[in-house]
CSV table of C-alpha atoms in Angstrom, one decimal:
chain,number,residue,atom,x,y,z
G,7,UNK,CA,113.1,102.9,80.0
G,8,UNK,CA,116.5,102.2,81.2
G,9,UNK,CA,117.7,99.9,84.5
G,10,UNK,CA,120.1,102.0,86.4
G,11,UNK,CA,120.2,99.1,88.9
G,12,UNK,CA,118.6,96.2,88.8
G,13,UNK,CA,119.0,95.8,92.8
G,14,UNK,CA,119.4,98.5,94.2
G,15,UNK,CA,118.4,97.2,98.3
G,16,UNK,CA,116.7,94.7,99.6
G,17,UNK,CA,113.5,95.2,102.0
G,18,UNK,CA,112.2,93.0,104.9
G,19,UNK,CA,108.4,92.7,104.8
G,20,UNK,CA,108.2,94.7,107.8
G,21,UNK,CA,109.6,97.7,106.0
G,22,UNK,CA,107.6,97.4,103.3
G,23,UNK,CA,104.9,97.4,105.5
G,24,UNK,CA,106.1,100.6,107.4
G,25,UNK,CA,106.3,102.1,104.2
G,26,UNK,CA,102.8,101.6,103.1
G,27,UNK,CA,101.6,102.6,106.6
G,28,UNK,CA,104.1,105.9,106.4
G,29,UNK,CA,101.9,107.1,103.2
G,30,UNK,CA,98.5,106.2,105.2
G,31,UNK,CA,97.8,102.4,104.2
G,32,UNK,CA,95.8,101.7,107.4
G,33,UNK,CA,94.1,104.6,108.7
G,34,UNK,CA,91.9,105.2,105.7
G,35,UNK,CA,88.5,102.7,106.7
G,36,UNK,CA,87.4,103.8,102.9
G,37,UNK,CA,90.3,103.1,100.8
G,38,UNK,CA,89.7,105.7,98.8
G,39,UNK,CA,91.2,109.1,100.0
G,40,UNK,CA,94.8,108.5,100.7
G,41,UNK,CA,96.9,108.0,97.6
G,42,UNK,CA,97.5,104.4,97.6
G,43,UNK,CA,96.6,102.1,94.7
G,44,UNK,CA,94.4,99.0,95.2
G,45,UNK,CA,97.4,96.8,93.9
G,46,UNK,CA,99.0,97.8,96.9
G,47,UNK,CA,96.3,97.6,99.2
G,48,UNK,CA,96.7,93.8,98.4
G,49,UNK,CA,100.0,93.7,98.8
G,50,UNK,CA,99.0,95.3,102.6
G,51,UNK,CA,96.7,93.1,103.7
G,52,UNK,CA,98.8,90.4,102.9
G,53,UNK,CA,101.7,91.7,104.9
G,54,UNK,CA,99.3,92.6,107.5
G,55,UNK,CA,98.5,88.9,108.1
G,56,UNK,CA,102.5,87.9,108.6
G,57,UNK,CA,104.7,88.0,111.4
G,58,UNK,CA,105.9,91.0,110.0
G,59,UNK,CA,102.6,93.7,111.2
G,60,UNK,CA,103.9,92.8,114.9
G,61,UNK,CA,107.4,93.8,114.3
G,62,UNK,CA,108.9,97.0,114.8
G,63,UNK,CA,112.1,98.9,113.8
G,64,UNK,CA,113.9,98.3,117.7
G,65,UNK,CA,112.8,94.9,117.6
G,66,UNK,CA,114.9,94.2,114.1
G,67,UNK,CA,117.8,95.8,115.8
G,68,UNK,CA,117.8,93.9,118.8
G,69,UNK,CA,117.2,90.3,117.1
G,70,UNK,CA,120.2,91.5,114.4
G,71,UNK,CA,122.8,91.8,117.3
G,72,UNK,CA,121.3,89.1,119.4
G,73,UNK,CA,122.1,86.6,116.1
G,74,UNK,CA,125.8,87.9,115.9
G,75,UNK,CA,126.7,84.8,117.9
G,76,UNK,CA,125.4,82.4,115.5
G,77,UNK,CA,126.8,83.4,112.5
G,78,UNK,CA,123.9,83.3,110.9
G,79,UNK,CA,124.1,84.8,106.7
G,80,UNK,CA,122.3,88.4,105.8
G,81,UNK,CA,120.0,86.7,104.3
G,82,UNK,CA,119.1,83.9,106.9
G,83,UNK,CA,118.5,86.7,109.2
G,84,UNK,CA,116.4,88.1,106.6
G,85,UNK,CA,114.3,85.1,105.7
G,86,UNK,CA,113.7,84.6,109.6
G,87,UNK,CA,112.8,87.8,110.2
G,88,UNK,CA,110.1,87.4,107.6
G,89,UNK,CA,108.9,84.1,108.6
G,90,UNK,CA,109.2,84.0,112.5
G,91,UNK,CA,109.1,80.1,112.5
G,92,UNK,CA,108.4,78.9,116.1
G,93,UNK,CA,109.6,75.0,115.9
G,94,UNK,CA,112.6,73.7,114.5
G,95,UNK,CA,110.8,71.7,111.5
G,96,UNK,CA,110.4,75.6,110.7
G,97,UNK,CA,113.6,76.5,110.6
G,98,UNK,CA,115.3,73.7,108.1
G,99,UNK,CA,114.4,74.9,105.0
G,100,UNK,CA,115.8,78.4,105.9
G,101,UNK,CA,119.2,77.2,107.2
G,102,UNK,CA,121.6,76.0,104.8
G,103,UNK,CA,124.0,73.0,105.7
G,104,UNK,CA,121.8,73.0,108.8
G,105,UNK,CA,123.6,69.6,109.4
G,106,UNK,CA,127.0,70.3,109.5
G,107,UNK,CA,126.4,73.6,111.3
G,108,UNK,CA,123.9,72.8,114.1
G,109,UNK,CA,123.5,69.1,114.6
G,110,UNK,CA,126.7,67.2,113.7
G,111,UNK,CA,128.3,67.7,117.2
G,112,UNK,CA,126.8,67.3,120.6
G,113,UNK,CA,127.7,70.6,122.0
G,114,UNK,CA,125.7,72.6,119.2
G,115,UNK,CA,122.4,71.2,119.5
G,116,UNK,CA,122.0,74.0,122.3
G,117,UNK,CA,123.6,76.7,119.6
G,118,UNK,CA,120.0,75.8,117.8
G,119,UNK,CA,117.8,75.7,120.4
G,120,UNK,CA,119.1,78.9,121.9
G,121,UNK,CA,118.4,80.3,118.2
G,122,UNK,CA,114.9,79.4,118.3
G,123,UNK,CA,114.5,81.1,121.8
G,124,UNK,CA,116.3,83.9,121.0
G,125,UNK,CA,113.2,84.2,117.9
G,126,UNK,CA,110.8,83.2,120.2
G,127,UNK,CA,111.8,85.7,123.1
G,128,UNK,CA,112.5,88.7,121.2
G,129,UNK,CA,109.5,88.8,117.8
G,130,UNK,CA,106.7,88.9,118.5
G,131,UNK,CA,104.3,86.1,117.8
G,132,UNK,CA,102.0,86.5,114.3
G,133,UNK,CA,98.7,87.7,113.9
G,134,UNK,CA,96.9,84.7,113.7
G,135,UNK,CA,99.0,83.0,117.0
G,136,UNK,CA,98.6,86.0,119.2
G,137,UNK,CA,94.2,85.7,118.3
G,138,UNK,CA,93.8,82.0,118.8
G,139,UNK,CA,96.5,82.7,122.4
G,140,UNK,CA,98.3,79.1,121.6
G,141,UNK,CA,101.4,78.8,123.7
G,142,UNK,CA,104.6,78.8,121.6
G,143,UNK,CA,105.7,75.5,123.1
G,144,UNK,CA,108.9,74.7,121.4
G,145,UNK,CA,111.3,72.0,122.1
G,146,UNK,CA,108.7,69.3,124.2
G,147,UNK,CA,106.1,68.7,121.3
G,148,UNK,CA,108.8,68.9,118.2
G,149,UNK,CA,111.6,66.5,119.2
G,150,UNK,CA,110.1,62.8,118.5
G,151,UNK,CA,109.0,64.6,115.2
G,152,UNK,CA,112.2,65.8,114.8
G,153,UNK,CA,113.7,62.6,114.4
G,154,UNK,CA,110.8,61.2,112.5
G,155,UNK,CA,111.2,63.9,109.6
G,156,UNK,CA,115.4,63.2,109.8
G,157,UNK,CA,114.1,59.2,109.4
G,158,UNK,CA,113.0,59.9,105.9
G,159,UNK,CA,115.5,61.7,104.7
K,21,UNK,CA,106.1,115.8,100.2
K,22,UNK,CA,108.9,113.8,101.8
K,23,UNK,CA,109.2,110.4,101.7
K,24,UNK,CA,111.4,108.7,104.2
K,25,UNK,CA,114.3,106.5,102.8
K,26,UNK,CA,115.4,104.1,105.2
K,27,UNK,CA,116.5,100.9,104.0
K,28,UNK,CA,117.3,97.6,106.3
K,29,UNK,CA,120.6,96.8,104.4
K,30,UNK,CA,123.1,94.7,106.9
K,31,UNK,CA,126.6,94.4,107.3
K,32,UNK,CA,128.0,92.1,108.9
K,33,UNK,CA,131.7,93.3,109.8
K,34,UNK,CA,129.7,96.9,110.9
K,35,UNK,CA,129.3,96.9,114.9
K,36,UNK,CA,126.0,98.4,115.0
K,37,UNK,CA,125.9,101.2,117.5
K,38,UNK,CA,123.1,101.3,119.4
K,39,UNK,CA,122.3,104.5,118.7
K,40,UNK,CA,122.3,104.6,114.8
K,41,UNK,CA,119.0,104.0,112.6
K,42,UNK,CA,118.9,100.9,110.2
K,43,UNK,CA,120.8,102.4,107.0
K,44,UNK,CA,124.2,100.8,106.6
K,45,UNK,CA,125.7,99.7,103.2
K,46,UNK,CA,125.5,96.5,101.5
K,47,UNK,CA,128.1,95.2,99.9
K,48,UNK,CA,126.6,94.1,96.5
K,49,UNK,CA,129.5,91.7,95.2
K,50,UNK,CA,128.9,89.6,98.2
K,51,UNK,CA,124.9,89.2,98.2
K,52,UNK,CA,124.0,86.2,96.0
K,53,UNK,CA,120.7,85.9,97.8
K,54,UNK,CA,118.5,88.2,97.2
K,55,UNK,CA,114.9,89.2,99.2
K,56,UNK,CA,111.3,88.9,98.5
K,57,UNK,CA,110.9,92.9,98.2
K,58,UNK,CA,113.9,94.9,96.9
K,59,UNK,CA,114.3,98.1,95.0
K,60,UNK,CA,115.2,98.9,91.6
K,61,UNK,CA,116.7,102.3,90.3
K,62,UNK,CA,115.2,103.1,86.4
K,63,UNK,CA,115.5,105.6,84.1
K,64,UNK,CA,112.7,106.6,81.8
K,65,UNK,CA,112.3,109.4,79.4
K,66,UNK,CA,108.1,110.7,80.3
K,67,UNK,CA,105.9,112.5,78.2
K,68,UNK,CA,103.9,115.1,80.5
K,69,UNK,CA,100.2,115.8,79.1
K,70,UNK,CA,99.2,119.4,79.3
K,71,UNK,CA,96.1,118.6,81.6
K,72,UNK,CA,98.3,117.5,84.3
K,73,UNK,CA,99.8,121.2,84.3
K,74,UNK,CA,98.2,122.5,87.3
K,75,UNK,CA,99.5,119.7,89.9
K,76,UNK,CA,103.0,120.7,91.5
K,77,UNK,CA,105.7,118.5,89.4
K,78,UNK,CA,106.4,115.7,91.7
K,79,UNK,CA,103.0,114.8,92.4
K,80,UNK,CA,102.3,115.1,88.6
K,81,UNK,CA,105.3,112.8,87.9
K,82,UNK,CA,104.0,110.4,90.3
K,83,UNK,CA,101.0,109.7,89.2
K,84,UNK,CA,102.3,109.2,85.7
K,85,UNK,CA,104.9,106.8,86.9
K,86,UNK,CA,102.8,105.0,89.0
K,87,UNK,CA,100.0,104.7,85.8
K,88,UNK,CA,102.7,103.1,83.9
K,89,UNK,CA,104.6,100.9,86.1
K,90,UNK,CA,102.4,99.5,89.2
K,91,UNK,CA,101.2,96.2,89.1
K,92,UNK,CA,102.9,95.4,86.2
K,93,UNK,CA,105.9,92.6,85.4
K,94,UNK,CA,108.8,94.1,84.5
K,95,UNK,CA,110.9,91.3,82.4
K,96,UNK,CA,114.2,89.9,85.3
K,97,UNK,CA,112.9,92.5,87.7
K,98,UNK,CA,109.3,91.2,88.7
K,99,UNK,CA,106.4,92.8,89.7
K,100,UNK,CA,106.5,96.4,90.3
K,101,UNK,CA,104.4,97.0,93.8
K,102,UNK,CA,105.2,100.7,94.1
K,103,UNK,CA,107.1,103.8,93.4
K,104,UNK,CA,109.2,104.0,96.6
K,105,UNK,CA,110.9,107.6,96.1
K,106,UNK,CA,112.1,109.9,92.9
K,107,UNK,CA,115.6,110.6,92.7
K,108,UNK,CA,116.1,113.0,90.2
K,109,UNK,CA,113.9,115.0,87.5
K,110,UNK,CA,115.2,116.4,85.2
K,111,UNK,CA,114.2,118.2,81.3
K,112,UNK,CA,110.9,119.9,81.0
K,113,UNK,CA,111.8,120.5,77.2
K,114,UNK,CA,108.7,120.9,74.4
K,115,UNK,CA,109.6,119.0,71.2
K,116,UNK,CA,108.2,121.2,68.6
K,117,UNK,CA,104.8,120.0,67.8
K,118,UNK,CA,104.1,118.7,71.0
K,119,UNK,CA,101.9,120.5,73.7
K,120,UNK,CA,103.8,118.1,76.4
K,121,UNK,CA,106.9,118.3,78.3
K,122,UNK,CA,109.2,115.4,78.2
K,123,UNK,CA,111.2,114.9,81.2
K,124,UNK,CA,113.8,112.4,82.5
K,125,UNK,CA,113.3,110.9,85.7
K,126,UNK,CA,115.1,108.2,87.9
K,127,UNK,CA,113.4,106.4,90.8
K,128,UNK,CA,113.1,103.9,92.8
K,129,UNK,CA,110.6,101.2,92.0
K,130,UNK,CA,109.6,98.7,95.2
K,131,UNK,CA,109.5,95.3,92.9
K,132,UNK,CA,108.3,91.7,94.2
K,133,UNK,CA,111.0,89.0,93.5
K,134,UNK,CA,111.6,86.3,95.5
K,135,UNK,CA,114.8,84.4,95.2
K,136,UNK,CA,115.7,80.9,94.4
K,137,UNK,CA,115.2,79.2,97.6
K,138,UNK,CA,113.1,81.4,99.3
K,139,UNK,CA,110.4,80.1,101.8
K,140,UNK,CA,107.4,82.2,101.7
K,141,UNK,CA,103.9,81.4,103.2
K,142,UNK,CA,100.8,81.6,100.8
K,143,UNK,CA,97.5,80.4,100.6
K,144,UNK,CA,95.8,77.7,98.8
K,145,UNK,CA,93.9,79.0,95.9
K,146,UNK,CA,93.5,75.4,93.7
K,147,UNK,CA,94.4,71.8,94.2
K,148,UNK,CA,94.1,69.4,90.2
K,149,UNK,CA,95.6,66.7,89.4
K,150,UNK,CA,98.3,68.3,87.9
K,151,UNK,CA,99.4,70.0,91.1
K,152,UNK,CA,98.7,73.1,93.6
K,153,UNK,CA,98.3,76.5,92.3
K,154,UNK,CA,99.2,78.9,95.7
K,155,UNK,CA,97.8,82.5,95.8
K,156,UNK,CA,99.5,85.7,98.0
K,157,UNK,CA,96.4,87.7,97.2
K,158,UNK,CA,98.8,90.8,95.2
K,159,UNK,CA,99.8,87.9,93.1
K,160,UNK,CA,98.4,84.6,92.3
K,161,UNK,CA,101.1,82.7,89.4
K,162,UNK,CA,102.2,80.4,92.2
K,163,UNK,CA,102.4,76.7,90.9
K,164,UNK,CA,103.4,73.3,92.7
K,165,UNK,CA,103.3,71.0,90.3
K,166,UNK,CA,103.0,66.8,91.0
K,167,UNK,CA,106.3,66.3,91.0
K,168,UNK,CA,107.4,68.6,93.9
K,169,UNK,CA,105.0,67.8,96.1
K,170,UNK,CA,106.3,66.0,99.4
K,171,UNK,CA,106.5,62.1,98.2
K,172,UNK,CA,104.5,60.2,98.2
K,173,UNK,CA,101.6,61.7,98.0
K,174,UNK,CA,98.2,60.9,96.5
K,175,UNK,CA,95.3,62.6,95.2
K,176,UNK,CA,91.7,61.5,95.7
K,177,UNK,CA,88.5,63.7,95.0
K,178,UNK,CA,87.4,66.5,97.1
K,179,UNK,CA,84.3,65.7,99.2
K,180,UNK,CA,83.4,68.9,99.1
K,181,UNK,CA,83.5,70.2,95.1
K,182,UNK,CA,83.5,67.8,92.1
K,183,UNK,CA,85.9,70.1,90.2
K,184,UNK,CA,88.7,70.4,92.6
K,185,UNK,CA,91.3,67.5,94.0
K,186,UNK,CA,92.8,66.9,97.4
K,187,UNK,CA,96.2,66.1,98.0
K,188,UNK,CA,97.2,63.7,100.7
K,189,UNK,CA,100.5,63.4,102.1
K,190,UNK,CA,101.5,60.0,103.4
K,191,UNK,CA,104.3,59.8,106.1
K,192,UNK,CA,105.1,56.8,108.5
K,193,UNK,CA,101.2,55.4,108.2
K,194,UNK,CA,99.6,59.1,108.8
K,195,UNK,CA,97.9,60.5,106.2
K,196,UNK,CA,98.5,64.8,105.9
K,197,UNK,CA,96.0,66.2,104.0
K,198,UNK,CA,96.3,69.8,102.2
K,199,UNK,CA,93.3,71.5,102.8
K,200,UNK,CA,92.5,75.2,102.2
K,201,UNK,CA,92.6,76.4,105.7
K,202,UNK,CA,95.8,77.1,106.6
K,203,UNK,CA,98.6,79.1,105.6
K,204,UNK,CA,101.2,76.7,103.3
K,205,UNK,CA,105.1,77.3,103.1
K,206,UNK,CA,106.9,76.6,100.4
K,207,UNK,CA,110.2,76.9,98.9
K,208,UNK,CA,110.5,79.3,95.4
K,209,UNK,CA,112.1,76.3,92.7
K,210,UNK,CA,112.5,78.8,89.7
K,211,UNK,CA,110.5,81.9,88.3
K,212,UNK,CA,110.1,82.1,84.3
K,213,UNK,CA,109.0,85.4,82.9
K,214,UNK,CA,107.4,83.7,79.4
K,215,UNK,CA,107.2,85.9,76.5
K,216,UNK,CA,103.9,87.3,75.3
K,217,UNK,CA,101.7,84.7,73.3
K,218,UNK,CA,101.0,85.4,69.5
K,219,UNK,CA,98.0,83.6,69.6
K,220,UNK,CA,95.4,82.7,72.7
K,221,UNK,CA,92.8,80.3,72.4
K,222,UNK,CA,89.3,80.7,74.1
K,223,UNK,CA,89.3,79.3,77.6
K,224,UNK,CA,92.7,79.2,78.2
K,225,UNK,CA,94.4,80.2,81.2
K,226,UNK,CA,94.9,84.4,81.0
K,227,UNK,CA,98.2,85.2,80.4
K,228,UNK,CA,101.0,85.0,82.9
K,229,UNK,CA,104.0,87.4,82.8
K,230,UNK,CA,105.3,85.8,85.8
K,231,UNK,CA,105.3,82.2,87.0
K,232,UNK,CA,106.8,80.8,90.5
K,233,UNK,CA,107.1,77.1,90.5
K,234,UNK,CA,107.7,76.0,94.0
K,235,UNK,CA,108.4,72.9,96.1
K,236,UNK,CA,106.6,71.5,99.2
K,237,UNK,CA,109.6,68.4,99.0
K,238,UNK,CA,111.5,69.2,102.4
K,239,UNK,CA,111.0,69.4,106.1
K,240,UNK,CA,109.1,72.6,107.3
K,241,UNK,CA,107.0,73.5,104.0
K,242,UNK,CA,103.5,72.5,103.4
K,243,UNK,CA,100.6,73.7,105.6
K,244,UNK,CA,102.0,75.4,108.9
K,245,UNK,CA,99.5,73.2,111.0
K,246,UNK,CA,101.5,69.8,110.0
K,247,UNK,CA,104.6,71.2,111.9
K,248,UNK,CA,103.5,72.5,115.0
């Protein structure tokens, strides 16, 4: 066995996901008859439960050119894509230098609010949000934690 | 049977125009970050068995290749979750004294590697002393251990089993448990592929090809219900 590549592209969940549904993932109730192995079966039903299921190809499109004005990296585009996080607690660990990009200066706290509408507005909301119908109230309930979570660092 | 290639690769000095699908180039050099899924191109040299004769080649090749490869840890490339599409195919000689034909095939294996610094959302599978051990249901190596779990923390018995140990995070007089209903983000630390064990006692934990050590230490990971 050789490596040709060892990375050869990368994959958002929600391809892999239309990839598995292109070869028949969900519409077999028995599991059995289309060709798909149980590993990935797995691998489907944990994708199924991520923001990810709800996405679709114009939807990734759309969110891509609507985050051209925060010059956001691939893969922070990626990575939010895959996560969908709704608060700004959320969105920390994904952003790097999230300080000296988004908070330093007066004028870009809206740059990172209008971020987190801009995911909010255009994916859709994850499985287990949409079933449960909680509001996705943003900036009201976050901001004393907000500054509670920057206290201990 | 056609598989469809089309791969979500961006470029950031490409205007996208509106009309175009999602397959642009990547430029490699630039990429340090990686994603959870990505695709690896192989080469392997497989042996054919006569009884597989009678299927069209592709679909023979297929099921060969996925026999071999799925589900399993492939050293620096991770877990292999599928054969995403078959590039080439080429051979069909008979070494003599074989009844099989060998051929040479490249594809495209979908593999399962997160990157350093990823954030990726899994479920609670077992709490010890020692730390958290996080599950994604297609794979289940995920450790936290005691030390990169959000500080301070504590850990006092579970209520509900005698076995297991719940973890407690305190932060400004609240106490945060993790519990096993919700989903809980955390941040890959490192991924170690160790090398096969001479020697395995009894009771031991099964093998691990692959191990994830991740962190719950920073704003926005732990269970999704302490942040929202």
């Amino acid at each position: 066995m050789k490596i040709l590549q060892e990375y050869a592209g990368a994959l958002t969940n929600f391809e892999v996901l239309d990839f598995l549904r292109s070869r028949g993932a969900g519409k077999d109730p028995t599991r059995l008859i289309a060709g798909i192995a149980p590993s990935e079966y797995k691998v489907y039903d944990y994708l199924e439960q991520t923001a990810a299921s709800t996405q679709t190809r114009d939807i990734a499109i759309e969110f891509v050119q609507k985050c051209k004005e925060y010059n956001l990296a691939k893969a922070e585009i990626l990575n939010i894509l895959n996560i969908r996080p709704s608060c700004e607690a959320a969105l920390y660990p994904i952003i790097e230098d999230w300080d000296i990009r988004f908070s330093v200066e007066e004028g870009k706290e809206e740059e990172e609010l209008g971020l987190l509408k801009t995911i909010c507005q255009v994916l859709p909301p994850p499985p287990s949000v949409m079933e449960s119908g909680e509001g996705i109230g943003v900036e009201e309930e976050d901001n004393p934690d907000e500054q509670q979570k920057k206290a201990v660092e | 049977m056609v598989t469809l290639i089309v791969c979500f690769l961006l470029d950031l000095n490409y205007e996208m125009p509106r009309t175009c699908s999602i397959v642009c180039q990547v430029e490699i050099a630039t990429l340090d970050q990686r994603e959870m899924f990505c695709l690896s191109e192989i080469e392997h040299t497989l042996r054919l068995p006569p009884h597989l004769l009678n299927l069209p080649l592709a679909e023979a090749i297929k099921g060969e290749l996925e026999g071999l490869f799925l589900d399993k840890v492939i050293a620096k490339l991770g877990l292999c979750i599928s054969l995403y599409d078959i590039r080439s195919i080429d051979g069909g000689f008979i070494f003599p004294g074989d009844g099989a034909s060998t051929y040479t095939v490249r594809f495209r294996l979908l593999m399962f590697r997160p990157f350093l610094g990823e954030v990726i959302s899994a479920r609670l599978k077992e709490s010890s002393s020692t730390g958290l051990r996080l599950s994604l249901g297609f794979f289940d190596d995920i450790y936290i251990p005691r030390a990169l779990l959000p500080s301070p923390s504590h850990d006092e018995p579970d209520p509900e089993d005698k076995n297991q140990v719940r973890w407690i995070w305190e932060f400004n007089e609240q106490n945060y448990p993790i519990d096993g209903m919700d989903e809980i983000r955390f941040r890959v630390h490192s991924i170690q592929y160790p090398s096969l064990p001479l020697e395995q006692d009894d009771g031991s934990k099964p093998f691990a090809p692959m191990l994830i050590t991740g962190s719950l230490d920073a704003d926005g990971l732990g269970p999704i219900a302490w942040w929202v």
